[in-house]
C-alpha positions as YAML, in Angstrom:
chain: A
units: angstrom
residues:
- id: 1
  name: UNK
  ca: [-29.51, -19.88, 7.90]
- id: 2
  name: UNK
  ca: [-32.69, -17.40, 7.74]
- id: 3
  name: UNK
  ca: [-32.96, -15.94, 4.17]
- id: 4
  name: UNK
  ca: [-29.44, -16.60, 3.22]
- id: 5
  name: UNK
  ca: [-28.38, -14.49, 7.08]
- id: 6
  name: UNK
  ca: [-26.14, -16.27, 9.52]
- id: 7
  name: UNK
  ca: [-28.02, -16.84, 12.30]
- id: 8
  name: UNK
  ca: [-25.71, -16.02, 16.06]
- id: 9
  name: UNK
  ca: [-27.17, -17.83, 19.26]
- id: 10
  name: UNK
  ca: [-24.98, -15.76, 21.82]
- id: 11
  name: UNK
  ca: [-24.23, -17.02, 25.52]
- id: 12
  name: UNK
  ca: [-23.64, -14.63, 28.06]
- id: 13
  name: UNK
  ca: [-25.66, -11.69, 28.54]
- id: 14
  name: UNK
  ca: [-23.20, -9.45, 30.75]
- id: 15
  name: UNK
  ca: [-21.28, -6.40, 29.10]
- id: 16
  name: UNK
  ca: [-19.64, -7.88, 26.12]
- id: 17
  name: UNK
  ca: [-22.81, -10.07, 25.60]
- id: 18
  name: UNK
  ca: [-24.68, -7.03, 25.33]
- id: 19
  name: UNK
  ca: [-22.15, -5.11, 22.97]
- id: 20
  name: UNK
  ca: [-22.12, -7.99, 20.75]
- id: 21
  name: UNK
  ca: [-25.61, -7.18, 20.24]
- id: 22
  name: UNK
  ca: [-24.94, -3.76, 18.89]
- id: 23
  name: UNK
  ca: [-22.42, -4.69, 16.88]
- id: 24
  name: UNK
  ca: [-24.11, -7.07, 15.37]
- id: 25
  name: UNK
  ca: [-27.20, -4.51, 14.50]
- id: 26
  name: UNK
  ca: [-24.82, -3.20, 11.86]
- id: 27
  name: UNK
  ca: [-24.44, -6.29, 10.21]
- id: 28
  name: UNK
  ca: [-27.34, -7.52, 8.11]
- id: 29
  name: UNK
  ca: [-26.06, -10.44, 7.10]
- id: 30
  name: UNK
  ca: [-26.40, -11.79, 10.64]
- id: 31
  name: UNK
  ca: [-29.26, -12.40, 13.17]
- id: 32
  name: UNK
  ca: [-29.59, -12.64, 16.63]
- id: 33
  name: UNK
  ca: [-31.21, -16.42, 16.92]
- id: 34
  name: UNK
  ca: [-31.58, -16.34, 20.78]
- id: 35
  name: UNK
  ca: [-29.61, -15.49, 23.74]
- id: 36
  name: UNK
  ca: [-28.95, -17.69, 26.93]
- id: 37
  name: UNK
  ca: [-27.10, -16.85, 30.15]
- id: 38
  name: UNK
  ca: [-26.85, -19.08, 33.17]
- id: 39
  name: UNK
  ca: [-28.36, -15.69, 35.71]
- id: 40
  name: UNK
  ca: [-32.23, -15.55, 35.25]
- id: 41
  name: UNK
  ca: [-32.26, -11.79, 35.52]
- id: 42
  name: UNK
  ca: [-30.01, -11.73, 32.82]
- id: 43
  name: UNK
  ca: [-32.38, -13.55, 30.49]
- id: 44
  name: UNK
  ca: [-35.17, -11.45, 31.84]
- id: 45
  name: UNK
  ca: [-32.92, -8.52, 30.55]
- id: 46
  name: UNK
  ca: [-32.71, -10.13, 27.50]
- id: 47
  name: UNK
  ca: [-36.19, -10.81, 27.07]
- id: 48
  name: UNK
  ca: [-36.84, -7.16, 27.77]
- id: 49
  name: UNK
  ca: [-34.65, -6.57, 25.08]
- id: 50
  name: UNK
  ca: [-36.89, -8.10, 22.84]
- id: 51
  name: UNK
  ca: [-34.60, -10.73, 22.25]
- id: 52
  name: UNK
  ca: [-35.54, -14.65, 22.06]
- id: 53
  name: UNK
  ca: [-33.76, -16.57, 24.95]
- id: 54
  name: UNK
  ca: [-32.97, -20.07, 25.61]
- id: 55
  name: UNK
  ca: [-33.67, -21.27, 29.38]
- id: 56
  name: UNK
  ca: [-30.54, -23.45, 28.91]
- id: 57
  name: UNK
  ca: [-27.26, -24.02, 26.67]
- id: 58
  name: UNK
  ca: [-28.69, -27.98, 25.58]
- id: 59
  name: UNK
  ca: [-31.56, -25.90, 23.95]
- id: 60
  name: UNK
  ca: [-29.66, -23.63, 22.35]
- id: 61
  name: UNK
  ca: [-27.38, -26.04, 21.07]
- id: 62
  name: UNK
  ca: [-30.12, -28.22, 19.70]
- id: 63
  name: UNK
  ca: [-31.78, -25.59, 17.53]
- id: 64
  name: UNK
  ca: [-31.07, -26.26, 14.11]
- id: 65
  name: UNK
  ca: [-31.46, -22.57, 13.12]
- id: 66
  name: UNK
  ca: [-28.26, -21.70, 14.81]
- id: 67
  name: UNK
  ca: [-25.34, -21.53, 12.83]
- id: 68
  name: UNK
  ca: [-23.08, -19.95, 15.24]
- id: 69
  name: UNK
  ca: [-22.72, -19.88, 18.79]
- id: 70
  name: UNK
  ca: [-20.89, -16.29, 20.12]
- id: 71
  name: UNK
  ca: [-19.37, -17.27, 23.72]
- id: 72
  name: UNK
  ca: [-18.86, -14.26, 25.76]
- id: 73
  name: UNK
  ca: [-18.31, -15.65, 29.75]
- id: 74
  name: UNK
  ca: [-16.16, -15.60, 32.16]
- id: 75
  name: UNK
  ca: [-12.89, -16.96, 30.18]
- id: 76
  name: UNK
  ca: [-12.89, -20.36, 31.85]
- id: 77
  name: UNK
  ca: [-15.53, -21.10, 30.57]
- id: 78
  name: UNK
  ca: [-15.01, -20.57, 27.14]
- id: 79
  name: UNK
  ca: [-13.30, -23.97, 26.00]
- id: 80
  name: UNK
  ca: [-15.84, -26.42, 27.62]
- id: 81
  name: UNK
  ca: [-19.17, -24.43, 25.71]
- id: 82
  name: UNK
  ca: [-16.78, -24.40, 22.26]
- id: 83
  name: UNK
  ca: [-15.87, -27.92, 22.35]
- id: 84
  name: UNK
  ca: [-19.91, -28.63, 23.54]
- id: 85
  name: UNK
  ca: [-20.97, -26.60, 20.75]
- id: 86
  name: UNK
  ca: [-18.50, -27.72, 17.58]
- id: 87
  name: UNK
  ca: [-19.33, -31.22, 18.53]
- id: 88
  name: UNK
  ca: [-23.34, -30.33, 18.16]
- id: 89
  name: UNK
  ca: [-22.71, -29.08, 14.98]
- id: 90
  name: UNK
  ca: [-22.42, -25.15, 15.78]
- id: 91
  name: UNK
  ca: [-19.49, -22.94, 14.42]
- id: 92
  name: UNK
  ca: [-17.81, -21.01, 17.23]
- id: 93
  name: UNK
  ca: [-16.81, -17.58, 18.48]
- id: 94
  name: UNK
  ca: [-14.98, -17.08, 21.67]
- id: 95
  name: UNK
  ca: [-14.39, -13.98, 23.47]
- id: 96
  name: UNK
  ca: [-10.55, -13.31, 24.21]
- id: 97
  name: UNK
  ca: [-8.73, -14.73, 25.37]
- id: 98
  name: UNK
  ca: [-9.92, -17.92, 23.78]
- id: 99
  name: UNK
  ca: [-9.14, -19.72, 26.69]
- id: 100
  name: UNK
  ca: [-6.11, -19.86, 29.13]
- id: 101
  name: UNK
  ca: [-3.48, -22.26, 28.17]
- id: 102
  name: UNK
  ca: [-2.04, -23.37, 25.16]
- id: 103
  name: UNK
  ca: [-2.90, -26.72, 25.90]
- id: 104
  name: UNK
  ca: [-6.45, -25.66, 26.18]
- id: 105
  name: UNK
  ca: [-6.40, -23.87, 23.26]
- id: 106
  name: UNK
  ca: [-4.96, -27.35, 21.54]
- id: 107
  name: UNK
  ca: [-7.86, -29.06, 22.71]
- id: 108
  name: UNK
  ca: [-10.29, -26.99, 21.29]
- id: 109
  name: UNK
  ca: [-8.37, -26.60, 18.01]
- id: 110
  name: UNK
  ca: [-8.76, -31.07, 17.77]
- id: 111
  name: UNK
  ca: [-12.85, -30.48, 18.51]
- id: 112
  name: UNK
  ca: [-12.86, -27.94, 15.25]
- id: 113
  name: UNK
  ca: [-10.42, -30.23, 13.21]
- id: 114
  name: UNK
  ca: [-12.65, -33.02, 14.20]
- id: 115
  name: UNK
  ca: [-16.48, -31.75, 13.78]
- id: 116
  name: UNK
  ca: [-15.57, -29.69, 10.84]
- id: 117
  name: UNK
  ca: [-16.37, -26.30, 12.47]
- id: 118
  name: UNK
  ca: [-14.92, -23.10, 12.46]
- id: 119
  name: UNK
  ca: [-13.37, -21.85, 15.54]
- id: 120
  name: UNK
  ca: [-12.41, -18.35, 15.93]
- id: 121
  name: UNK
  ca: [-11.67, -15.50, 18.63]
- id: 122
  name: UNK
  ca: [-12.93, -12.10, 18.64]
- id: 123
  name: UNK
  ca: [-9.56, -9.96, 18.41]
- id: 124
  name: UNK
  ca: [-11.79, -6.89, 18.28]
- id: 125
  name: UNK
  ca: [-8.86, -3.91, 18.80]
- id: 126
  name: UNK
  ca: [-7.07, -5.14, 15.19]
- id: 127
  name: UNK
  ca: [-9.88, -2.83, 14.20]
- id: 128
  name: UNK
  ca: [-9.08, 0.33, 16.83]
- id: 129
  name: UNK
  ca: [-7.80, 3.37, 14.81]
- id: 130
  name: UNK
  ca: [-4.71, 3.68, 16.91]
- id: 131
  name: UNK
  ca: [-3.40, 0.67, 16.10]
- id: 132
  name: UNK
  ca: [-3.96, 1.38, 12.11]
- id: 133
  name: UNK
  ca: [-2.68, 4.43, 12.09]
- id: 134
  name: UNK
  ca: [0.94, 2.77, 13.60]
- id: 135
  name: UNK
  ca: [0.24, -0.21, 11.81]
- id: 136
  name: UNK
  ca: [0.49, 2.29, 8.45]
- id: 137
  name: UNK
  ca: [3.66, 4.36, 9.37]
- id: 138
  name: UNK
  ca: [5.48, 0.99, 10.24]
- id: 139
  name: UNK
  ca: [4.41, -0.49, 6.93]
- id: 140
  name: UNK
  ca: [4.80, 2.25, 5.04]
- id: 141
  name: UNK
  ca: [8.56, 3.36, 6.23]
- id: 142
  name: UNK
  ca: [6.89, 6.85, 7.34]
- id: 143
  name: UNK
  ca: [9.87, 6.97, 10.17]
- id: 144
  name: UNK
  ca: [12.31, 4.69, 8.44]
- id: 145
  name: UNK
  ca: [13.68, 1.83, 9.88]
- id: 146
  name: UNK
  ca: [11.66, 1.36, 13.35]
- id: 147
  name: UNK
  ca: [13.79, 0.55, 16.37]
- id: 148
  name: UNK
  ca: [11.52, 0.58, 18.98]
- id: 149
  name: UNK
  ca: [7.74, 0.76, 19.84]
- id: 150
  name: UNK
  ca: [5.85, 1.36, 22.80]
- id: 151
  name: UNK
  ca: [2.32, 0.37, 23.32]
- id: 152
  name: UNK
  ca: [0.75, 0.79, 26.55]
- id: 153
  name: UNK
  ca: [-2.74, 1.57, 28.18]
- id: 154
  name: UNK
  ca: [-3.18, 3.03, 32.00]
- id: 155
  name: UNK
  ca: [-5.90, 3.18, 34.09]
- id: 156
  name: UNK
  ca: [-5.99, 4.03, 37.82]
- id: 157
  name: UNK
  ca: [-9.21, 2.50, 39.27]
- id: 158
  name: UNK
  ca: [-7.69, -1.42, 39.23]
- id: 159
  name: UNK
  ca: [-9.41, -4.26, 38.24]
- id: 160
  name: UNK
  ca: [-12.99, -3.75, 37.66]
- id: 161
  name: UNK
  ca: [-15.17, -5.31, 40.42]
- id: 162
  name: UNK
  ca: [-16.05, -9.01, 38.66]
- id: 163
  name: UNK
  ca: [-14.95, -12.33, 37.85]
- id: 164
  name: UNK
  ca: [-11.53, -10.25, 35.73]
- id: 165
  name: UNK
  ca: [-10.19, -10.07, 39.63]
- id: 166
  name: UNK
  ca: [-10.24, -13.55, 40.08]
- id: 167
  name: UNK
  ca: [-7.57, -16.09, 38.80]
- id: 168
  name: UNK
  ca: [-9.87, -18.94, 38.51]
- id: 169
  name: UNK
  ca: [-11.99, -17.33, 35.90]
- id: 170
  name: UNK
  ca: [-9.02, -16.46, 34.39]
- id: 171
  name: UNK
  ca: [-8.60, -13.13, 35.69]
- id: 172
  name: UNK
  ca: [-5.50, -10.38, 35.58]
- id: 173
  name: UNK
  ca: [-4.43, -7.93, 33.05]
- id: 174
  name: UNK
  ca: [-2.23, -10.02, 30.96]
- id: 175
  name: UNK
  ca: [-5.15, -12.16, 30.07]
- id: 176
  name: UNK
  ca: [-7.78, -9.31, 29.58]
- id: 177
  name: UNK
  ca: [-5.58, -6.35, 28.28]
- id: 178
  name: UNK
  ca: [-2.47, -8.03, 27.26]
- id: 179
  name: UNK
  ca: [-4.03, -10.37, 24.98]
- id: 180
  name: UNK
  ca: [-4.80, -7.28, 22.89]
- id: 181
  name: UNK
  ca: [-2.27, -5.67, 22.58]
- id: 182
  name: UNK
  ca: [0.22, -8.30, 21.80]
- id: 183
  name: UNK
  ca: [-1.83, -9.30, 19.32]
- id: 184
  name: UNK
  ca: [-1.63, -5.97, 17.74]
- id: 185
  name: UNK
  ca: [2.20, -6.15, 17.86]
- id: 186
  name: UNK
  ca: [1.99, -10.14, 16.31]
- id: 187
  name: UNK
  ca: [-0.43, -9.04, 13.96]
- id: 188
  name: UNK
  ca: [0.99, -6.06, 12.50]
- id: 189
  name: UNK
  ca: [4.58, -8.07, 12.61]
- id: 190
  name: UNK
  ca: [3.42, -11.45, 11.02]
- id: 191
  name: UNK
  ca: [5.97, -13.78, 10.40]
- id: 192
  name: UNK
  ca: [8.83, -11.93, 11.59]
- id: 193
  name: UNK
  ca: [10.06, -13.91, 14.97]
- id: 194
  name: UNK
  ca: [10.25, -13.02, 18.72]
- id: 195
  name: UNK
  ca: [14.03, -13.58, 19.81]
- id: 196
  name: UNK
  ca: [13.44, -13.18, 23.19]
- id: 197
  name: UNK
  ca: [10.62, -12.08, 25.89]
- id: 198
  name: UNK
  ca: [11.60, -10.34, 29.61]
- id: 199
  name: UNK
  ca: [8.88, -9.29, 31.58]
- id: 200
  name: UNK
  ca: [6.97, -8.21, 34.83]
- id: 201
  name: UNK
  ca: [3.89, -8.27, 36.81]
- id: 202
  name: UNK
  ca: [2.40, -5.92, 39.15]
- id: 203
  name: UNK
  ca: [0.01, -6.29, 42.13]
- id: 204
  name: UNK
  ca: [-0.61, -3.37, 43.72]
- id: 205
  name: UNK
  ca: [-4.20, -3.33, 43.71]
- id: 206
  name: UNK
  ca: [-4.54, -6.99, 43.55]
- id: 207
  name: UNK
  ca: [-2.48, -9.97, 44.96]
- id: 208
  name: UNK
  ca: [-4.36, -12.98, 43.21]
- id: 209
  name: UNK
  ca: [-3.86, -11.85, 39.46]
- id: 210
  name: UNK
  ca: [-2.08, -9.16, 37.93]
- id: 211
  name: UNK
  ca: [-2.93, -5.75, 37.67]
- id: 212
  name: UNK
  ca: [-0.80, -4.90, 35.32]
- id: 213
  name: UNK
  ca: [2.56, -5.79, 33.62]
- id: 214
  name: UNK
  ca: [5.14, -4.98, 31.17]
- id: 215
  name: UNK
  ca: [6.53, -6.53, 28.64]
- id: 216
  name: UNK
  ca: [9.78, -6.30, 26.33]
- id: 217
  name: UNK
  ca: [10.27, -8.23, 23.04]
- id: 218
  name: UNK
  ca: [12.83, -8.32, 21.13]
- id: 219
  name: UNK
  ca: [12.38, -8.95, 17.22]
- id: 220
  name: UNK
  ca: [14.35, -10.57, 14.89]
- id: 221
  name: UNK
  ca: [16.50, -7.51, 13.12]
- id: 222
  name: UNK
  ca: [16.44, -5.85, 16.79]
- id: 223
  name: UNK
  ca: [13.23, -4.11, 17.04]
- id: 224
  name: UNK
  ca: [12.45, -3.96, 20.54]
- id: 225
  name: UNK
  ca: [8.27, -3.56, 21.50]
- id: 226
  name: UNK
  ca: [7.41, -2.55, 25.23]
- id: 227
  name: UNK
  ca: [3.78, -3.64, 25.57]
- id: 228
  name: UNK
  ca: [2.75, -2.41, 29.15]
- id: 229
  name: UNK
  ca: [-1.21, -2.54, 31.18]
- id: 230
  name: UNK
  ca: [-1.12, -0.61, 34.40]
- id: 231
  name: UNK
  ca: [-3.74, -0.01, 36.56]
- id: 232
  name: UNK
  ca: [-2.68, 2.47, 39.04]
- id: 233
  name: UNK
  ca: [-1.65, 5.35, 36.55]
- id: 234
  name: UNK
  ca: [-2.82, 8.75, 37.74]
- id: 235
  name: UNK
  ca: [-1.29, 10.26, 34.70]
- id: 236
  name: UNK
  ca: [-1.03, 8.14, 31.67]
- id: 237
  name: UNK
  ca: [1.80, 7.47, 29.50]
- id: 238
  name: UNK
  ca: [1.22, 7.80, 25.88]
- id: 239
  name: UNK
  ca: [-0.84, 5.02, 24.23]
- id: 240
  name: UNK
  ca: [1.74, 4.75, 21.78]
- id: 241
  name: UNK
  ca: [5.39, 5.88, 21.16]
- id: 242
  name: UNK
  ca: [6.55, 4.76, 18.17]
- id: 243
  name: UNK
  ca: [10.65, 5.22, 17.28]
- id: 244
  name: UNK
  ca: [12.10, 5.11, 13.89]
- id: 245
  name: UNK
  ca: [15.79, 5.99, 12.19]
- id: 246
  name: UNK
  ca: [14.14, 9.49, 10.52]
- id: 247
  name: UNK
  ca: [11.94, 10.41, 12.88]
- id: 248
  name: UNK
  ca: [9.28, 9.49, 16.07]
- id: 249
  name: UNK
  ca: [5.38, 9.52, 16.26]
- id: 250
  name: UNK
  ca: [3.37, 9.18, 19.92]
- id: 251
  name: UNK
  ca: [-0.48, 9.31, 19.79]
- id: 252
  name: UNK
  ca: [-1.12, 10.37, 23.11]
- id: 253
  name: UNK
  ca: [-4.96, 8.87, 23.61]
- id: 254
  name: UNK
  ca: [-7.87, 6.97, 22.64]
- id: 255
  name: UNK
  ca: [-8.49, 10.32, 20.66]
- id: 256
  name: UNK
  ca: [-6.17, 10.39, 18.77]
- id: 257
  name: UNK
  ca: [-4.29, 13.40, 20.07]
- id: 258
  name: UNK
  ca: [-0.29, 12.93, 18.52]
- id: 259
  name: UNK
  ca: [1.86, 13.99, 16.27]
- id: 260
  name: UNK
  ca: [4.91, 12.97, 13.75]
- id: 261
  name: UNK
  ca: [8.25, 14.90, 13.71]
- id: 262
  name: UNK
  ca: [11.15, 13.66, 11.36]
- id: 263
  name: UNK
  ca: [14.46, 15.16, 10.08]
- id: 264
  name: UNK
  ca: [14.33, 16.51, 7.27]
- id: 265
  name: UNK
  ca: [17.88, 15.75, 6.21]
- id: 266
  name: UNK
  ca: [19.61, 19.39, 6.54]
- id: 267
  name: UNK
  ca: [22.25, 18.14, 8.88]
- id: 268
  name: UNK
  ca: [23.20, 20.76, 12.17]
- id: 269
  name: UNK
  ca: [26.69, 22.17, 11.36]
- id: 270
  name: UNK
  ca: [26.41, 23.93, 14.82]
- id: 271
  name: UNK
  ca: [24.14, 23.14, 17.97]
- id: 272
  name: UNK
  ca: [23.47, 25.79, 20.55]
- id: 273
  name: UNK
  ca: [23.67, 23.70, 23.90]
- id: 274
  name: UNK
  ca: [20.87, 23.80, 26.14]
- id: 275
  name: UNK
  ca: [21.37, 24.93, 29.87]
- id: 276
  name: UNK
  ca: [20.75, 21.79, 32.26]
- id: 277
  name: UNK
  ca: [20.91, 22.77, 36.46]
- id: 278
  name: UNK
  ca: [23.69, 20.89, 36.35]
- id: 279
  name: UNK
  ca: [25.58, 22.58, 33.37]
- id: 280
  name: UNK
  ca: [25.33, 22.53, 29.84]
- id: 281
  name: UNK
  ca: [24.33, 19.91, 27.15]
- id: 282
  name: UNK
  ca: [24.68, 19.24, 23.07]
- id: 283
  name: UNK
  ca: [23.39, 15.79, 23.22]
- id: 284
  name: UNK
  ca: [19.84, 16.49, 24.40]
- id: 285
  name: UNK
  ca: [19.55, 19.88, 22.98]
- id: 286
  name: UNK
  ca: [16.95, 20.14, 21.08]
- id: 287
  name: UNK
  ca: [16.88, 20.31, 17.07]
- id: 288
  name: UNK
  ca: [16.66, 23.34, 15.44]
- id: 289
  name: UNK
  ca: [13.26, 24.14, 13.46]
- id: 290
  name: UNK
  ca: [14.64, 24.04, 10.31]
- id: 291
  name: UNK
  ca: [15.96, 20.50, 10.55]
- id: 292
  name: UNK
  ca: [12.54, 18.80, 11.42]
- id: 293
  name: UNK
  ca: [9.00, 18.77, 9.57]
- id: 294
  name: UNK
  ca: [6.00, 18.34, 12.23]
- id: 295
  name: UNK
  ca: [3.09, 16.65, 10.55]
- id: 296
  name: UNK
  ca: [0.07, 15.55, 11.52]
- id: 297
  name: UNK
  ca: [-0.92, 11.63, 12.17]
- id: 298
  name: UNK
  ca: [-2.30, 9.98, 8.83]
- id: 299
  name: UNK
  ca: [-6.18, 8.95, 9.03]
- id: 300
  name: UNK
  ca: [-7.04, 5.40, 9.09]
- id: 301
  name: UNK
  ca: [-10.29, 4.08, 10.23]
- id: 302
  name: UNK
  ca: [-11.22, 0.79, 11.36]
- id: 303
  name: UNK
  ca: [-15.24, -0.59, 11.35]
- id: 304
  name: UNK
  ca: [-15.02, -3.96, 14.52]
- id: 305
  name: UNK
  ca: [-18.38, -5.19, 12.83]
- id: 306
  name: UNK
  ca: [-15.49, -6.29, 9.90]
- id: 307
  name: UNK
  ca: [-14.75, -9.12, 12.17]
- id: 308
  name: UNK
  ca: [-18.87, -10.14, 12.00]
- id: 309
  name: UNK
  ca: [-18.84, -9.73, 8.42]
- id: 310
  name: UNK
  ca: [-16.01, -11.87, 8.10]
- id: 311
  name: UNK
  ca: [-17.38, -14.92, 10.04]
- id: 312
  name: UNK
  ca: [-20.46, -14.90, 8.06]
- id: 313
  name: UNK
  ca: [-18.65, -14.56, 4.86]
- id: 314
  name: UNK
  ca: [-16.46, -17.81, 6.10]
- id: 315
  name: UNK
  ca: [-19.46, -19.65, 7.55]
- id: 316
  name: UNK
  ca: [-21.74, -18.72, 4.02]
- id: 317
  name: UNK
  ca: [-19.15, -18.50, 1.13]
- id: 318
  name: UNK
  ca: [-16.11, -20.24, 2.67]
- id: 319
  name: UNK
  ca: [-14.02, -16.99, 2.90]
- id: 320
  name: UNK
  ca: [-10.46, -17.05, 4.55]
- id: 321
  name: UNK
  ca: [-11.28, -15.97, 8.37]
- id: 322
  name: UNK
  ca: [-9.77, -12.82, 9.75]
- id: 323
  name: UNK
  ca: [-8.76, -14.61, 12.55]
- id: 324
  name: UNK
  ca: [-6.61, -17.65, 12.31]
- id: 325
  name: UNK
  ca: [-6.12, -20.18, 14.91]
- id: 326
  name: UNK
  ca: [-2.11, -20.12, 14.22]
- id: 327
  name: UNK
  ca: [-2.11, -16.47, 15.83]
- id: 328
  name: UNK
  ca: [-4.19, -16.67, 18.49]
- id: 329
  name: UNK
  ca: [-1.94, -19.88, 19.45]
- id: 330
  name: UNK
  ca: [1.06, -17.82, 18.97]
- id: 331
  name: UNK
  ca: [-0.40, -14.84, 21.50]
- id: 332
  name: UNK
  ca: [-1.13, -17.86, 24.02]
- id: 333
  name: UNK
  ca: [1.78, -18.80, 24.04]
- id: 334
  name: UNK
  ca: [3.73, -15.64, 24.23]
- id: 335
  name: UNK
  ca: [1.08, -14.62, 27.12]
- id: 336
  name: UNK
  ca: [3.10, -17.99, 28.54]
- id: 337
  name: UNK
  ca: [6.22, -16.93, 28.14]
- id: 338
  name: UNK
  ca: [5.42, -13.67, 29.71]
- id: 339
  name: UNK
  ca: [4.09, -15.14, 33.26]
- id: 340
  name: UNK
  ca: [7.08, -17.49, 32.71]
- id: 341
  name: UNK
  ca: [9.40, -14.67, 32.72]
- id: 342
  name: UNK
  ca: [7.84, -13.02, 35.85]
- id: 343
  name: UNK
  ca: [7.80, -15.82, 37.58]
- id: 344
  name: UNK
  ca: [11.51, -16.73, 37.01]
- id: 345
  name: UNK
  ca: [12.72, -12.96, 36.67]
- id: 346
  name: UNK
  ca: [14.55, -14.19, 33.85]
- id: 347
  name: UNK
  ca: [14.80, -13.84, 29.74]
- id: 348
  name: UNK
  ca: [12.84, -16.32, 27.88]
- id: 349
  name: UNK
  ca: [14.05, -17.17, 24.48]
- id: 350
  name: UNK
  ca: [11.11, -17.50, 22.23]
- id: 351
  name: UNK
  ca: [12.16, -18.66, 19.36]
- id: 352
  name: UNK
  ca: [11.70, -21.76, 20.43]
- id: 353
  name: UNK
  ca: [8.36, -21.63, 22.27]
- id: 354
  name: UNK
  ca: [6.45, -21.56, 19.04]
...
């Protein structure tokens, strides 16, 4: 440590390298020791930055001013720099996914067991006002008991153009956008179990990885969660749709555009039926005004440099870290059982699995 500040040596300079950076300008407990990246012009970049830069990860790695090494690379490459940097003395942060098998993930997990270190993933979108605003009204009962949630992001240009396209880096939507929002689900869930998992991959734009899938789990007590990542989605479903016993909430975008609308416990003693082309309906007539209350979505807000101020608070005062190694395990493995049930076209019981 510098002056009682947590000093980060980060490796990998591409886009999340460089967000990391801003991030971490907001923190002032932490300092930026160094950077290294294994591309020259991206050290140059660095350097231009007016950052201090390594010329290689053995340098880094032997500077006794680092306390922390950030890894944020192409994902395969994220277990062999952990277990290289626990086992010279560094505490770790990975990029998500951590790494892309739960066997990997075991390995690393014996390399911070056995050097001592701290080992932890950056889960950034726990932190995304969406989720914290769903995360509330499920908590809080807002829609009584919730049957069903729906939590999906669309794009419609593919895969960006890098290593993401490519399944030996670890590429495909599950792993880059899936591993986010399961979390989410896990997270804001804890210990209630996964009965079963059913899902399916597309490739439209892409035949070596994914480009997007969907997901349904089913929850102990029956809440069902469709997590879905598409790719090829001129018009975009809402981010999230959210179903509960007294009433339904959607939040249509990343701002924040949505609403609530439950009953308000005047029961209908006659519905008008609505006119269909095909003839008339009661059942998907609409409620009258008086019978609902529209209101508008609760403000939470989330800070992501929480998750910085957390590691140094673990790696400087031995504080609880935000995240644990028993969840990101459990989203590997449910990523598993997800490919599993593509693969196979069949339901996997999860129960089980963890």
């Amino acid at each position: 440590m510098r002056e009682n500040k947590v000093v980060y040596g980060l490796i990998g300079y591409g886009g999340m390298g460089r967000w990391h950076t801003e991030i971490l300008s907001n923190v002032p407990e932490a300092i930026i020791g160094g950077i290294y990246d294994i591309k020259e012009e991206k050290r140059e970049e660095a350097k231009e930055k007016g950052f201090s830069v390594y010329e290689t990860e053995e340098a880094m790695l032997a500077d006794p001013d680092i306390d922390v090494v950030l890894i944020a690379t192409p994902n395969d490459c994220h277990k062999p720099i952990a277990i290289r940097a626990m086992h010279a003395g560094k505490n770790v942060i990975s990029e998500k996914p951590v790494t892309l098998s739960s066997a990997d993930l075991l390995e690393m997990e014996n390399a911070a067991k056995e050097t001592g270190k701290l080992l932890t993933v950056h889960q950034n979108r726990r932190w995304d006002d969406d989720f914290l605003i769903i995360k509330k009204l499920v908590e809080e009962q807002k829609l009584g008991h919730v049957f069903r949630i729906e939590s999906r992001v669309h794009g419609s240009r593919g895969i960006p153009g890098d290593w993401r396209k490519e399944k030996v880096h670890g590429g495909g939507m599950v792993l880059d956008w899936g591993v986010h929002l399961l979390d989410q689900i896990l997270y804001m869930y804890g210990d209630r179990k996964i009965e079963t998992v059913y899902a399916s991959l597309t490739n439209v734009t892409n035949q070596e990885v994914d480009d997007g899938f969907t997901a349904i789990l089913t929850f102990e007590g029956g809440t069902e969660v469709l997590v879905e990542v598409g790719t090829n989605n001129y018009i975009s479903l809402p981010r999230w749709y959210v179903l509960g016993e007294d009433g339904t909430a959607v939040i249509r975008d990343w701002q924040l555009n949505g609403e609530i609308i439950r009953k308000t416990g005047r029961t209908e003693e006659t519905v008008v039926p609505v006119k269909t082309a095909a003839g008339l309906t009661k059942t998907m007539a609409p409620r009258r005004e008086d019978t609902i209350v529209k209101e508008d979505l609760p403000k939470v807000s989330g800070d992501i440099a929480d998750f910085h101020r957390n590691v140094v608070a673990v790696i400087r005062d031995g504080a609880e870290p935000e995240i644990k190694l028993f969840q990101v395990m459990r989203v590997m493995k449910l990523m598993e059982a997800i490919f599993r049930s593509a693969e196979t076209n069949q339901v996997i019981k999860f129960q089980d699995q963890v």
